[in-house]
């Protein structure tokens, strides 16, 4: 952090560490991991109860901050007491050792804390015996006159990096019964607080498995729950891309809620061991960091579909919501009972999120493996169809398109009401320029699931290619309404408006799109497509230097991607740099850009449509 001026504040901090963890890990890794899970779950609940904030978890330890020494000490004592009883579930009771200090800290933009006060709390914790909450002399001075606190002197200790200081063992009376005054105490007011929440983010579930190789599984479970909750009309759910950008950060839940624009967060952890799975989830009020609901599920792996359903419904109940009959029909539906097939399906979905040709090819193989294990797995067939669509769009061959058709047809035979399968069919029809059939497939998908972003977004793209610009505009706006934070539909609205020669509306749309892209890049600073589309919008708005900078960044992040190269050439076209624009278009075609319908209607090429080289390239595109 050297050379960066960080804001400072005076806070009470403590470190809590699991006593005897290393020895337990050496003899029983599974039980040791369970100890960490218990620590994290209890810490989140208790720290929130006492108005504190989890700064970070470090292995078997936790650092937390509080607005007062009294709240910090009460929370430390509550955690220490509850941990002993809860840790028995690991097969053996364990104690915590806790060190509490108060002092000035520096706060990073990510919410981490630095400074002597943090170091002192860590050294005090090291001086504590198992089961002890030990405080510094500064904490003792502030609280020695309070009747609920008793202190036993440990004498002077020389702490590394801190120096000589007096330490005290703290004993807290009735430490577990206090609730902060902000938390409603009556049932009615508590229910009113929950009912006020109408927006939610689902964070990626932490992988606590022994081998740390189950991230795909945790992500898949979290995404399935997210998608189910997104079908509830009364609840806005932030997009997966935005939520999952917070993986592994130590940012305070209140700050995460602010950045996502949501009032509540669902977070959890997952641990698989053999045929057992443990999922711990909790719902947090992101407005104040308080804990609303939590549950732990210890089940056989075959129960995973029931667990997902139970979690989603528990969140709905906790927020005082209910499902309509239509929402109930569209809610979580398991299309396989084969857990191994489901795991391959989740692996494929995880690969889809890492947008490269190689990953989509690997995803295709995972979907095929899932289908081998369960030939009646409709969602896997739909995923396979989508994979072939994307492979074709990346310069694949006609067999990819035929395989996409075949897979989508099979998915619909197995489940005619699977909206994702209709979307895949619509995409493949659109690739073949069979636009009326594509429209029918997309319309059916939207009818089955009006909340499905992909249905509206890809339908809009299909309409744009077909030249139905008014319909494309309507659908891009509908897609944006489903996911207000999603930047692609926002960027393309301005493009359609320019093609319709509605310049003033287009300029307003472009300004909104840049705001959306900036917010997205705050969470996803290395996403080539966001820089790509943003560069085009900036070029249209006349921000030339920034457009060039973003364009170069996009190309450096994905130098071989045909879509990135195409959009980069659009930037040059808007800026009037004809030679670079045409050379870029040629590179995109050589990289696999297929079909010319999009380019035909793209307003970025307006000034070059009569250029002989452009017309030659268009002929080449039409033949591809």
Coordinates of C-alpha atoms in Angstrom, one line a residue:
X1 CA 0.0 0.0 0.0
X2 CA 3.1 2.2 0.0
X3 CA 2.6 5.5 -1.8
X4 CA -1.2 5.5 -1.5
X5 CA -3.0 7.8 0.8
X6 CA -5.8 5.9 2.5
X7 CA -8.6 7.2 4.7
X8 CA -8.2 6.5 8.4
X9 CA -10.7 5.9 11.2
X10 CA -10.7 4.9 14.9
X11 CA -12.2 1.5 15.4
X12 CA -12.2 -1.5 17.7
X13 CA -10.8 -4.6 16.0
X14 CA -10.3 -8.2 16.9
X15 CA -8.7 -11.3 15.6
X16 CA -10.2 -14.7 16.5
X17 CA -8.3 -17.9 15.8
X18 CA -9.3 -21.6 16.1
X19 CA -7.1 -23.1 18.9
X20 CA -5.5 -26.4 17.9
X21 CA -6.4 -26.1 14.3
X22 CA -3.1 -27.2 12.8
X23 CA -3.0 -30.4 14.9
X24 CA -6.6 -31.2 14.0
X25 CA -5.9 -30.6 10.3
X26 CA -2.9 -33.1 10.4
X27 CA -5.1 -35.9 11.8
X28 CA -8.5 -35.1 10.4
X29 CA -8.7 -32.7 7.4
X30 CA -12.4 -33.1 6.9
X31 CA -13.1 -32.2 10.6
X32 CA -10.7 -29.2 10.4
X33 CA -12.4 -27.8 7.3
X34 CA -15.7 -28.1 9.2
X35 CA -14.2 -26.0 12.0
X36 CA -13.5 -23.2 9.4
X37 CA -17.0 -23.4 8.1
X38 CA -18.5 -23.1 11.6
X39 CA -16.2 -20.2 12.3
X40 CA -17.3 -18.3 9.2
X41 CA -21.0 -19.0 9.7
X42 CA -21.0 -18.0 13.3
X43 CA -18.8 -14.9 12.7
X44 CA -21.0 -13.5 10.0
X45 CA -24.1 -13.9 12.2
X46 CA -22.6 -12.6 15.5
X47 CA -20.5 -9.8 14.0
X48 CA -23.6 -8.5 12.2
X49 CA -25.7 -8.7 15.4
X50 CA -23.2 -6.4 17.2
X51 CA -23.1 -3.8 14.4
X52 CA -19.6 -4.9 13.2
X53 CA -18.1 -5.9 9.9
X54 CA -16.2 -8.9 8.8
X55 CA -13.0 -7.5 7.3
X56 CA -11.7 -10.9 6.1
X57 CA -11.2 -14.5 6.8
X58 CA -7.6 -15.8 6.9
X59 CA -7.5 -19.5 7.0
X60 CA -8.7 -20.5 10.4
X61 CA -8.9 -16.9 11.7
X62 CA -11.2 -13.9 11.2
X63 CA -10.6 -10.2 11.5
X64 CA -13.5 -8.0 12.4
X65 CA -14.1 -4.3 13.1
X66 CA -16.7 -2.5 15.3
X67 CA -17.8 1.1 15.9
X68 CA -17.2 0.7 19.7
X69 CA -15.0 -1.3 22.1
X70 CA -18.1 -2.4 24.0
X71 CA -19.7 -3.9 20.9
X72 CA -16.4 -5.5 19.9
X73 CA -16.0 -7.2 23.3
X74 CA -19.6 -8.4 23.5
X75 CA -19.3 -9.9 20.0
X76 CA -16.0 -11.5 20.8
X77 CA -17.4 -13.1 24.0
X78 CA -20.5 -14.3 22.2
X79 CA -18.4 -15.9 19.4
X80 CA -16.0 -17.5 21.8
X81 CA -18.9 -19.0 23.8
X82 CA -21.0 -20.2 20.9
X83 CA -18.0 -21.7 19.0
X84 CA -17.3 -24.2 21.7
X85 CA -20.8 -25.8 21.5
X86 CA -21.0 -25.5 17.7
X87 CA -17.6 -27.0 17.0
X88 CA -18.7 -30.3 18.6
X89 CA -20.4 -31.0 15.2
X90 CA -16.9 -31.4 13.8
X91 CA -16.4 -34.5 16.0
X92 CA -14.4 -32.7 18.7
X93 CA -15.0 -29.4 20.6
X94 CA -12.6 -26.6 20.0
X95 CA -12.0 -23.2 21.6
X96 CA -11.1 -19.8 20.0
X97 CA -8.4 -17.5 21.2
X98 CA -9.4 -13.8 20.6
X99 CA -7.4 -10.6 20.8
X100 CA -9.2 -7.2 21.0
X101 CA -7.7 -3.7 20.5
X102 CA -8.8 -0.2 19.7
X103 CA -6.9 2.2 17.5
X104 CA -6.4 4.1 14.3
X105 CA -6.6 2.0 11.0
X106 CA -6.2 2.8 7.4
X107 CA -9.0 1.5 5.1
X108 CA -8.4 0.4 1.5
X109 CA -10.9 0.9 -1.3
X110 CA -11.6 -2.9 -1.0
X111 CA -12.4 -2.5 2.7
X112 CA -9.3 -4.1 4.1
X113 CA -7.7 -2.6 7.2
X114 CA -4.0 -1.7 7.7
X115 CA -2.0 -0.2 10.5
X116 CA -0.5 -0.8 14.0
X117 CA -4.0 -1.4 15.5
X118 CA -4.5 -4.5 13.3
X119 CA -1.0 -5.8 14.1
X120 CA -1.6 -5.3 17.8
X121 CA -4.9 -7.2 17.7
X122 CA -3.1 -10.1 15.9
X123 CA -0.3 -10.2 18.5
X124 CA -2.8 -10.0 21.4
X125 CA -4.6 -13.0 20.0
X126 CA -1.4 -14.9 19.9
X127 CA -1.0 -14.2 23.6
X128 CA -4.4 -15.6 24.4
X129 CA -4.9 -19.1 25.7
X130 CA -7.6 -21.3 24.1
X131 CA -11.0 -20.0 25.3
X132 CA -9.7 -16.6 26.3
X133 CA -10.7 -13.2 25.1
X134 CA -7.7 -11.0 25.8
X135 CA -7.8 -7.2 25.5
X136 CA -5.2 -4.4 25.3
X137 CA -4.8 -1.8 28.0
X138 CA -6.6 0.7 25.8
X139 CA -9.7 -1.5 25.7
X140 CA -9.5 -2.1 29.4
X141 CA -9.3 1.7 30.1
X142 CA -12.4 2.4 28.2
X143 CA -14.5 -0.5 29.7
X144 CA -13.2 -1.0 33.2
X145 CA -16.0 1.0 34.7
X146 CA -18.8 -0.9 33.0
X147 CA -20.6 -3.4 35.2
X148 CA -21.1 -6.0 32.5
X149 CA -17.4 -6.4 32.0
X150 CA -14.8 -8.0 34.3
X151 CA -11.1 -8.1 33.7
X152 CA -8.3 -10.2 35.1
X153 CA -4.8 -8.8 34.6
X154 CA -2.2 -10.9 32.7
X155 CA 0.6 -8.5 33.4
X156 CA 2.9 -6.8 31.0
X157 CA 3.8 -8.6 27.8
X158 CA 6.3 -7.8 25.1
X159 CA 4.5 -8.2 21.7
X160 CA 6.4 -8.5 18.5
X161 CA 6.1 -5.3 16.5
X162 CA 4.1 -3.7 19.3
X163 CA 6.4 -3.5 22.3
X164 CA 5.6 -3.8 26.0
X165 CA 1.9 -3.6 26.9
X166 CA -0.5 -4.7 29.7
X167 CA -3.0 -7.4 28.7
X168 CA -6.3 -8.4 30.4
X169 CA -8.5 -11.5 30.1
X170 CA -12.1 -10.2 29.7
X171 CA -15.2 -11.8 31.2
X172 CA -18.5 -10.5 29.8
X173 CA -21.8 -10.9 31.6
X174 CA -24.9 -11.8 29.5
X175 CA -22.9 -11.4 26.3
X176 CA -25.2 -13.3 24.1
X177 CA -28.5 -11.6 24.8
X178 CA -28.0 -8.0 23.5
X179 CA -29.4 -7.0 20.1
X180 CA -28.5 -3.7 18.5
X181 CA -31.3 -1.1 18.9
X182 CA -31.6 -0.9 15.1
X183 CA -32.9 -4.5 14.8
X184 CA -36.6 -4.7 15.2
X185 CA -37.6 -6.7 18.2
X186 CA -41.3 -7.3 17.7
X187 CA -42.4 -9.9 15.2
X188 CA -44.5 -7.5 13.3
X189 CA -41.8 -4.9 12.8
X190 CA -39.2 -7.6 11.9
X191 CA -41.6 -8.8 9.2
X192 CA -42.1 -5.3 8.0
X193 CA -38.3 -4.9 7.7
X194 CA -38.1 -8.1 5.5
X195 CA -41.0 -7.1 3.4
X196 CA -39.3 -3.9 2.5
X197 CA -36.6 -5.8 0.6
X198 CA -37.3 -6.2 -3.1
X199 CA -33.9 -6.6 -4.6
X200 CA -31.3 -9.3 -4.1
X201 CA -27.8 -10.5 -5.1
X202 CA -26.7 -14.1 -5.0
X203 CA -22.9 -14.4 -4.3
X204 CA -20.9 -17.4 -5.5
X205 CA -20.9 -20.1 -2.8
X206 CA -17.4 -20.7 -1.3
X207 CA -15.8 -24.1 -1.9
X208 CA -14.9 -25.6 1.4
X209 CA -14.3 -29.1 0.0
X210 CA -11.0 -30.8 1.1
X211 CA -9.5 -30.6 -2.4
X212 CA -10.9 -27.2 -3.2
X213 CA -12.0 -28.6 -6.5
X214 CA -15.7 -28.0 -6.3
X215 CA -15.9 -24.3 -7.4
X216 CA -17.9 -25.3 -10.5
X217 CA -20.4 -27.1 -8.2
X218 CA -20.8 -24.2 -5.8
X219 CA -21.2 -21.8 -8.7
X220 CA -23.7 -24.0 -10.3
X221 CA -25.9 -24.3 -7.2
X222 CA -25.7 -20.5 -6.6
X223 CA -26.6 -19.8 -10.2
X224 CA -29.5 -22.3 -10.2
X225 CA -30.9 -20.5 -7.1
X226 CA -30.3 -17.1 -8.7
X227 CA -32.1 -18.1 -11.8
X228 CA -35.0 -19.5 -9.8
X229 CA -35.4 -16.3 -7.8
X230 CA -35.1 -14.2 -10.9
X231 CA -38.5 -15.7 -12.0
X232 CA -40.2 -14.0 -9.1
X233 CA -41.8 -10.9 -10.6
X234 CA -41.8 -9.0 -7.3
X235 CA -38.1 -9.4 -6.8
X236 CA -35.2 -7.9 -8.8
X237 CA -32.2 -10.2 -8.8
X238 CA -28.8 -8.9 -9.9
X239 CA -27.1 -10.7 -12.8
X240 CA -24.7 -13.5 -12.2
X241 CA -21.9 -11.7 -13.9
X242 CA -22.1 -8.8 -11.5
X243 CA -22.6 -10.9 -8.4
X244 CA -19.9 -13.4 -9.1
X245 CA -17.3 -10.6 -9.6
X246 CA -17.1 -10.4 -5.8
X247 CA -15.7 -13.9 -5.5
X248 CA -12.9 -14.0 -2.9
X249 CA -13.0 -10.3 -2.0
X250 CA -13.1 -8.9 1.6
X251 CA -15.4 -6.1 0.7
X252 CA -18.1 -5.3 3.3
X253 CA -21.6 -6.7 2.4
X254 CA -23.0 -3.2 2.7
X255 CA -20.5 -2.0 0.0
X256 CA -21.3 -5.0 -2.2
X257 CA -25.0 -4.2 -1.9
X258 CA -24.4 -0.6 -2.9
X259 CA -22.4 -1.6 -5.9
X260 CA -24.9 -4.2 -7.0
X261 CA -27.8 -1.9 -6.3
X262 CA -29.6 -4.5 -4.1
X263 CA -31.0 -4.5 -0.6
X264 CA -30.1 -8.1 0.4
X265 CA -27.5 -10.7 -0.3
X266 CA -27.6 -14.4 -0.3
X267 CA -24.2 -16.0 0.4
X268 CA -23.1 -19.5 1.3
X269 CA -20.6 -22.3 1.2
X270 CA -20.5 -25.8 0.0
X271 CA -18.5 -28.9 1.0
X272 CA -18.7 -32.2 -0.7
X273 CA -17.2 -35.4 0.9
X274 CA -18.0 -38.7 -0.8
X275 CA -21.7 -39.0 -1.2
X276 CA -22.5 -36.2 1.3
X277 CA -22.9 -32.5 0.7
X278 CA -23.1 -29.7 3.2
X279 CA -24.5 -26.3 2.1
X280 CA -24.6 -23.4 4.5
X281 CA -26.5 -20.3 3.4
X282 CA -27.5 -17.0 4.9
X283 CA -29.5 -14.0 3.9
X284 CA -28.1 -10.6 4.9
X285 CA -29.7 -7.2 4.8
X286 CA -27.2 -5.3 2.7
X287 CA -28.5 -2.0 3.9
X288 CA -27.0 -2.5 7.4
X289 CA -25.2 -5.9 7.4
X290 CA -27.7 -7.6 9.7
X291 CA -28.4 -11.3 9.5
X292 CA -32.0 -12.1 8.3
X293 CA -32.0 -15.9 7.9
X294 CA -29.6 -18.8 7.8
X295 CA -29.7 -22.6 7.4
X296 CA -27.4 -25.5 7.1
X297 CA -28.2 -28.5 4.9
X298 CA -26.4 -31.8 5.6
X299 CA -27.8 -34.3 3.0
X300 CA -27.0 -37.0 0.6
X301 CA -25.8 -35.7 -2.8
X302 CA -28.9 -37.1 -4.4
X303 CA -30.9 -34.5 -2.5
X304 CA -29.2 -31.6 -4.2
X305 CA -32.3 -30.6 -6.3
X306 CA -34.5 -30.6 -3.2
X307 CA -31.9 -28.4 -1.4
X308 CA -31.8 -25.9 -4.2
X309 CA -35.6 -25.7 -4.1
X310 CA -35.7 -25.4 -0.4
X311 CA -33.1 -22.6 -0.3
X312 CA -34.9 -20.5 -3.0
X313 CA -38.3 -21.0 -1.3
X314 CA -36.8 -20.1 2.1
X315 CA -35.5 -16.8 0.7
X316 CA -38.9 -16.0 -0.8
X317 CA -40.6 -16.8 2.5
X318 CA -38.0 -14.7 4.5
X319 CA -38.8 -11.7 2.3
X320 CA -42.5 -12.1 2.7
X321 CA -43.1 -13.0 -0.9
X322 CA -45.1 -15.7 -2.6
X323 CA -45.2 -17.3 -6.0
X324 CA -48.0 -16.8 -8.5
X325 CA -49.3 -19.9 -10.2
X326 CA -47.4 -19.0 -13.4
X327 CA -44.2 -18.5 -11.4
X328 CA -44.7 -21.8 -9.6
X329 CA -44.8 -23.6 -12.9
X330 CA -41.6 -21.9 -14.0
X331 CA -39.8 -22.4 -10.7
X332 CA -36.9 -24.8 -10.2
X333 CA -37.5 -28.0 -12.2
X334 CA -34.9 -30.8 -12.1
X335 CA -34.6 -32.4 -15.6
X336 CA -32.4 -35.2 -14.4
X337 CA -32.2 -37.5 -11.3
X338 CA -28.6 -38.5 -12.2
X339 CA -26.3 -36.5 -10.0
X340 CA -23.2 -37.4 -12.0
X341 CA -24.8 -36.2 -15.2
X342 CA -25.8 -33.0 -13.3
X343 CA -22.2 -32.4 -12.2
X344 CA -21.0 -32.6 -15.8
X345 CA -23.8 -30.2 -16.7
X346 CA -22.6 -27.7 -14.1
X347 CA -19.0 -28.1 -15.3
X348 CA -20.2 -27.2 -18.8
X349 CA -22.1 -24.2 -17.5
X350 CA -19.0 -23.0 -15.6
X351 CA -16.9 -23.2 -18.8
X352 CA -19.6 -21.2 -20.7
X353 CA -18.8 -18.3 -18.3
X354 CA -15.1 -18.2 -19.5
X355 CA -15.8 -17.0 -23.0
X356 CA -13.3 -18.5 -25.3
X357 CA -13.6 -21.0 -28.2
X358 CA -11.5 -23.5 -26.3
X359 CA -13.8 -23.3 -23.3
X360 CA -17.0 -23.6 -25.4
X361 CA -15.5 -26.7 -27.0
X362 CA -14.8 -28.2 -23.6
X363 CA -18.3 -27.3 -22.5
X364 CA -19.7 -29.2 -25.5
X365 CA -17.8 -32.2 -24.4
X366 CA -19.1 -31.9 -20.8
X367 CA -22.7 -31.6 -22.1
X368 CA -22.2 -34.7 -24.2
X369 CA -20.9 -36.6 -21.2
X370 CA -23.9 -35.5 -19.2
X371 CA -26.2 -36.8 -22.0
X372 CA -24.3 -40.1 -22.1
X373 CA -25.1 -40.6 -18.5
X374 CA -28.7 -39.5 -18.9
X375 CA -30.0 -39.4 -22.5
X376 CA -33.3 -37.8 -21.2
X377 CA -31.5 -34.8 -19.6
X378 CA -33.3 -32.0 -21.5
X379 CA -31.3 -29.1 -20.1
X380 CA -28.1 -30.8 -21.2
X381 CA -29.4 -31.2 -24.7
X382 CA -30.3 -27.5 -24.7
X383 CA -26.8 -26.6 -23.5
X384 CA -25.3 -28.8 -26.2
X385 CA -27.4 -27.0 -28.8
X386 CA -26.2 -23.6 -27.5
X387 CA -22.6 -24.8 -27.6
X388 CA -22.9 -25.8 -31.2
X389 CA -24.5 -22.4 -32.1
X390 CA -21.5 -20.6 -30.5
X391 CA -19.0 -22.8 -32.2
X392 CA -20.6 -22.1 -35.5
X393 CA -20.5 -18.4 -34.9
X394 CA -16.8 -18.7 -34.2
X395 CA -16.2 -19.9 -37.7
X396 CA -17.4 -23.4 -37.3
X397 CA -18.9 -25.6 -40.1
X398 CA -22.4 -26.4 -41.2
X399 CA -22.4 -29.6 -39.2
X400 CA -22.2 -27.5 -36.1
X401 CA -25.4 -25.7 -37.1
X402 CA -27.1 -29.0 -37.9
X403 CA -26.0 -30.5 -34.6
X404 CA -27.5 -27.4 -32.9
X405 CA -30.8 -28.0 -34.6
X406 CA -30.8 -31.7 -33.7
X407 CA -29.9 -31.0 -30.1
X408 CA -32.5 -28.3 -29.6
X409 CA -35.2 -30.6 -31.2
X410 CA -34.3 -33.4 -28.8
X411 CA -34.4 -31.1 -25.8
X412 CA -37.9 -29.9 -26.9
X413 CA -39.0 -33.5 -27.4
X414 CA -38.0 -34.2 -23.8
X415 CA -39.4 -31.0 -22.4
X416 CA -41.5 -28.9 -24.7
X417 CA -41.7 -26.1 -22.0
X418 CA -37.9 -25.7 -21.7
X419 CA -37.4 -22.0 -22.6
X420 CA -33.7 -22.4 -23.0
X421 CA -34.2 -25.0 -25.7
X422 CA -36.5 -22.7 -27.7
X423 CA -33.8 -20.0 -27.4
X424 CA -31.1 -22.3 -28.8
X425 CA -33.4 -23.3 -31.7
X426 CA -34.1 -19.6 -32.3
X427 CA -30.3 -18.8 -32.4
X428 CA -29.6 -21.6 -34.9
X429 CA -32.5 -20.5 -37.2
X430 CA -31.2 -17.0 -37.0
X431 CA -27.7 -18.2 -38.0
X432 CA -29.2 -19.7 -41.1
X433 CA -31.1 -16.5 -41.8
X434 CA -34.4 -18.4 -41.3
X435 CA -35.8 -15.4 -39.4
X436 CA -39.5 -16.2 -39.3
X437 CA -38.7 -19.6 -37.7
X438 CA -36.3 -17.9 -35.4
X439 CA -39.0 -15.4 -34.3
X440 CA -41.5 -18.3 -33.6
X441 CA -38.9 -20.0 -31.4
X442 CA -38.0 -16.9 -29.5
X443 CA -41.6 -15.9 -29.0
X444 CA -42.4 -19.3 -27.5
X445 CA -39.4 -18.9 -25.2
X446 CA -40.6 -15.6 -24.0
X447 CA -44.1 -16.9 -23.5
X448 CA -42.8 -19.7 -21.4
X449 CA -40.4 -17.5 -19.4
X450 CA -40.9 -13.7 -19.7
X451 CA -38.0 -13.2 -17.3
X452 CA -35.4 -15.0 -19.5
X453 CA -32.9 -12.3 -20.6
X454 CA -31.3 -14.5 -23.3
X455 CA -34.7 -14.9 -25.1
X456 CA -35.2 -11.2 -25.4
X457 CA -31.6 -10.3 -26.1
X458 CA -30.9 -12.9 -28.9
X459 CA -34.4 -12.3 -30.4
X460 CA -33.5 -8.6 -30.6
X461 CA -30.2 -9.5 -32.4
X462 CA -32.1 -11.7 -34.8
X463 CA -34.5 -8.9 -35.6
X464 CA -31.7 -6.5 -36.2
X465 CA -30.1 -8.9 -38.6
X466 CA -33.4 -9.3 -40.4
X467 CA -33.8 -5.6 -40.7
X468 CA -36.8 -5.4 -38.4
X469 CA -35.3 -2.4 -36.5
X470 CA -38.4 -1.3 -34.5
X471 CA -38.9 -4.8 -33.2
X472 CA -35.2 -5.1 -32.3
X473 CA -35.4 -1.8 -30.4
X474 CA -38.4 -3.0 -28.4
X475 CA -36.7 -6.2 -27.5
X476 CA -33.4 -4.7 -26.5
X477 CA -35.3 -2.4 -24.2
X478 CA -37.2 -5.4 -22.8
X479 CA -33.9 -7.2 -22.2
X480 CA -32.6 -4.2 -20.4
X481 CA -35.7 -4.0 -18.2
X482 CA -35.1 -7.6 -17.2
X483 CA -31.4 -6.9 -16.3
X484 CA -31.0 -3.1 -15.8
X485 CA -27.3 -3.5 -15.0
X486 CA -26.6 -5.5 -18.2
X487 CA -24.5 -3.3 -20.5
X488 CA -24.8 -5.1 -23.9
X489 CA -28.5 -4.4 -24.6
X490 CA -27.8 -0.8 -23.3
X491 CA -25.1 -0.3 -25.9
X492 CA -27.1 -1.8 -28.7
X493 CA -30.1 0.4 -28.1
X494 CA -28.1 3.4 -29.3
X495 CA -27.0 1.5 -32.3
X496 CA -30.5 0.7 -33.4
X497 CA -31.7 4.3 -32.8
X498 CA -28.9 5.6 -35.0
X499 CA -29.9 3.2 -37.7
X500 CA -33.4 4.5 -37.4
X501 CA -32.0 8.1 -37.7
X502 CA -33.2 9.1 -34.3
X503 CA -30.0 10.9 -33.4
X504 CA -31.1 12.7 -30.2
X505 CA -32.5 9.6 -28.7
X506 CA -29.4 7.7 -29.7
X507 CA -27.1 10.1 -28.0
X508 CA -29.1 9.9 -24.8
X509 CA -29.0 6.1 -25.0
X510 CA -25.2 6.2 -25.6
X511 CA -24.7 8.2 -22.5
X512 CA -26.7 5.7 -20.4
X513 CA -24.8 2.9 -22.0
X514 CA -21.4 4.3 -21.0
X515 CA -22.7 4.7 -17.4
X516 CA -23.7 1.0 -17.5
X517 CA -20.4 -0.1 -19.0
X518 CA -18.4 1.9 -16.5
X519 CA -20.3 0.2 -13.6
X520 CA -19.7 -3.2 -15.2
X521 CA -16.0 -2.6 -15.6
X522 CA -15.7 -1.7 -12.0
X523 CA -16.7 -5.2 -11.2
X524 CA -15.1 -6.9 -14.3
X525 CA -12.0 -4.9 -15.1
X526 CA -10.7 -7.4 -17.7
X527 CA -13.7 -8.0 -19.8
X528 CA -12.8 -7.4 -23.5
X529 CA -16.3 -7.2 -24.8
X530 CA -17.2 -4.4 -22.3
X531 CA -14.2 -2.3 -23.5
X532 CA -15.1 -3.3 -27.0
X533 CA -18.7 -2.0 -27.0
X534 CA -17.8 0.9 -24.8
X535 CA -15.1 2.0 -27.3
X536 CA -17.8 2.1 -30.1
X537 CA -20.1 4.2 -27.9
X538 CA -17.3 6.6 -26.9
X539 CA -16.4 7.0 -30.6
X540 CA -20.0 7.9 -31.4
X541 CA -20.0 10.4 -28.6
X542 CA -16.8 12.0 -29.9
X543 CA -14.6 10.9 -27.0
X544 CA -11.8 10.0 -29.4
X545 CA -8.8 9.4 -27.1
X546 CA -10.8 7.4 -24.6
X547 CA -12.3 5.4 -27.5
X548 CA -8.8 4.5 -28.8
X549 CA -7.7 3.5 -25.3
X550 CA -10.6 1.2 -24.7
X551 CA -10.3 -0.2 -28.2
X552 CA -6.6 -1.1 -27.7
X553 CA -7.5 -2.6 -24.3
X554 CA -10.1 -4.9 -25.9
X555 CA -7.8 -6.1 -28.6
X556 CA -5.0 -6.8 -26.1
X557 CA -7.4 -8.9 -24.0
X558 CA -8.8 -10.9 -26.9
X559 CA -6.5 -10.5 -30.0
X560 CA -7.9 -13.6 -31.8
X561 CA -11.6 -13.2 -31.2
X562 CA -13.6 -12.4 -34.3
X563 CA -16.3 -10.5 -32.5
X564 CA -13.8 -8.3 -30.7
X565 CA -11.9 -7.7 -34.0
X566 CA -15.1 -6.8 -35.7
X567 CA -16.2 -4.3 -33.1
X568 CA -12.7 -2.8 -33.1
X569 CA -13.0 -2.2 -36.8
X570 CA -16.3 -0.5 -36.1
X571 CA -14.5 2.0 -33.8
X572 CA -12.1 2.9 -36.6
X573 CA -15.0 3.3 -39.0
X574 CA -16.8 5.7 -36.7
X575 CA -13.6 7.7 -36.2
X576 CA -13.3 7.9 -40.0
X577 CA -10.1 5.9 -40.2
X578 CA -11.1 4.0 -43.3
X579 CA -7.9 1.9 -44.0
X580 CA -7.7 0.6 -40.4
X581 CA -11.5 -0.1 -40.4
X582 CA -11.4 -2.2 -43.5
X583 CA -8.2 -4.0 -42.5
X584 CA -9.8 -4.8 -39.1
X585 CA -12.9 -6.1 -40.9
X586 CA -10.8 -8.3 -43.0
X587 CA -8.9 -9.7 -39.9
X588 CA -12.3 -10.4 -38.3
X589 CA -13.4 -12.4 -41.3
X590 CA -10.1 -14.3 -41.3
X591 CA -10.6 -15.0 -37.6
X592 CA -14.0 -16.6 -38.3
X593 CA -16.6 -13.9 -38.5
X594 CA -19.6 -15.5 -40.3
X595 CA -22.6 -14.0 -42.2
X596 CA -23.1 -10.5 -43.3
X597 CA -26.6 -9.6 -42.2
X598 CA -25.4 -7.8 -39.0
X599 CA -22.8 -5.8 -40.9
X600 CA -25.4 -4.9 -43.6
X601 CA -27.5 -3.0 -41.0
X602 CA -24.7 -1.7 -38.7
X603 CA -24.8 2.1 -38.8
X604 CA -21.1 2.3 -38.0
X605 CA -20.4 1.4 -41.7
X606 CA -22.6 4.0 -43.2
X607 CA -19.8 6.1 -44.7
X608 CA -18.0 3.0 -46.2
X609 CA -20.9 1.1 -47.8
X610 CA -19.9 2.3 -51.3
X611 CA -16.2 1.6 -50.8
X612 CA -15.0 -1.1 -53.3
X613 CA -13.0 -2.9 -50.6
X614 CA -16.0 -2.9 -48.2
X615 CA -18.2 -4.4 -51.0
X616 CA -15.6 -7.1 -51.7
X617 CA -15.5 -8.0 -48.0
X618 CA -19.3 -8.1 -47.8
X619 CA -19.4 -10.6 -50.7
X620 CA -16.8 -12.7 -48.9
X621 CA -18.9 -12.6 -45.8
X622 CA -22.1 -13.6 -47.6
X623 CA -20.3 -16.7 -49.0
X624 CA -19.0 -17.7 -45.5

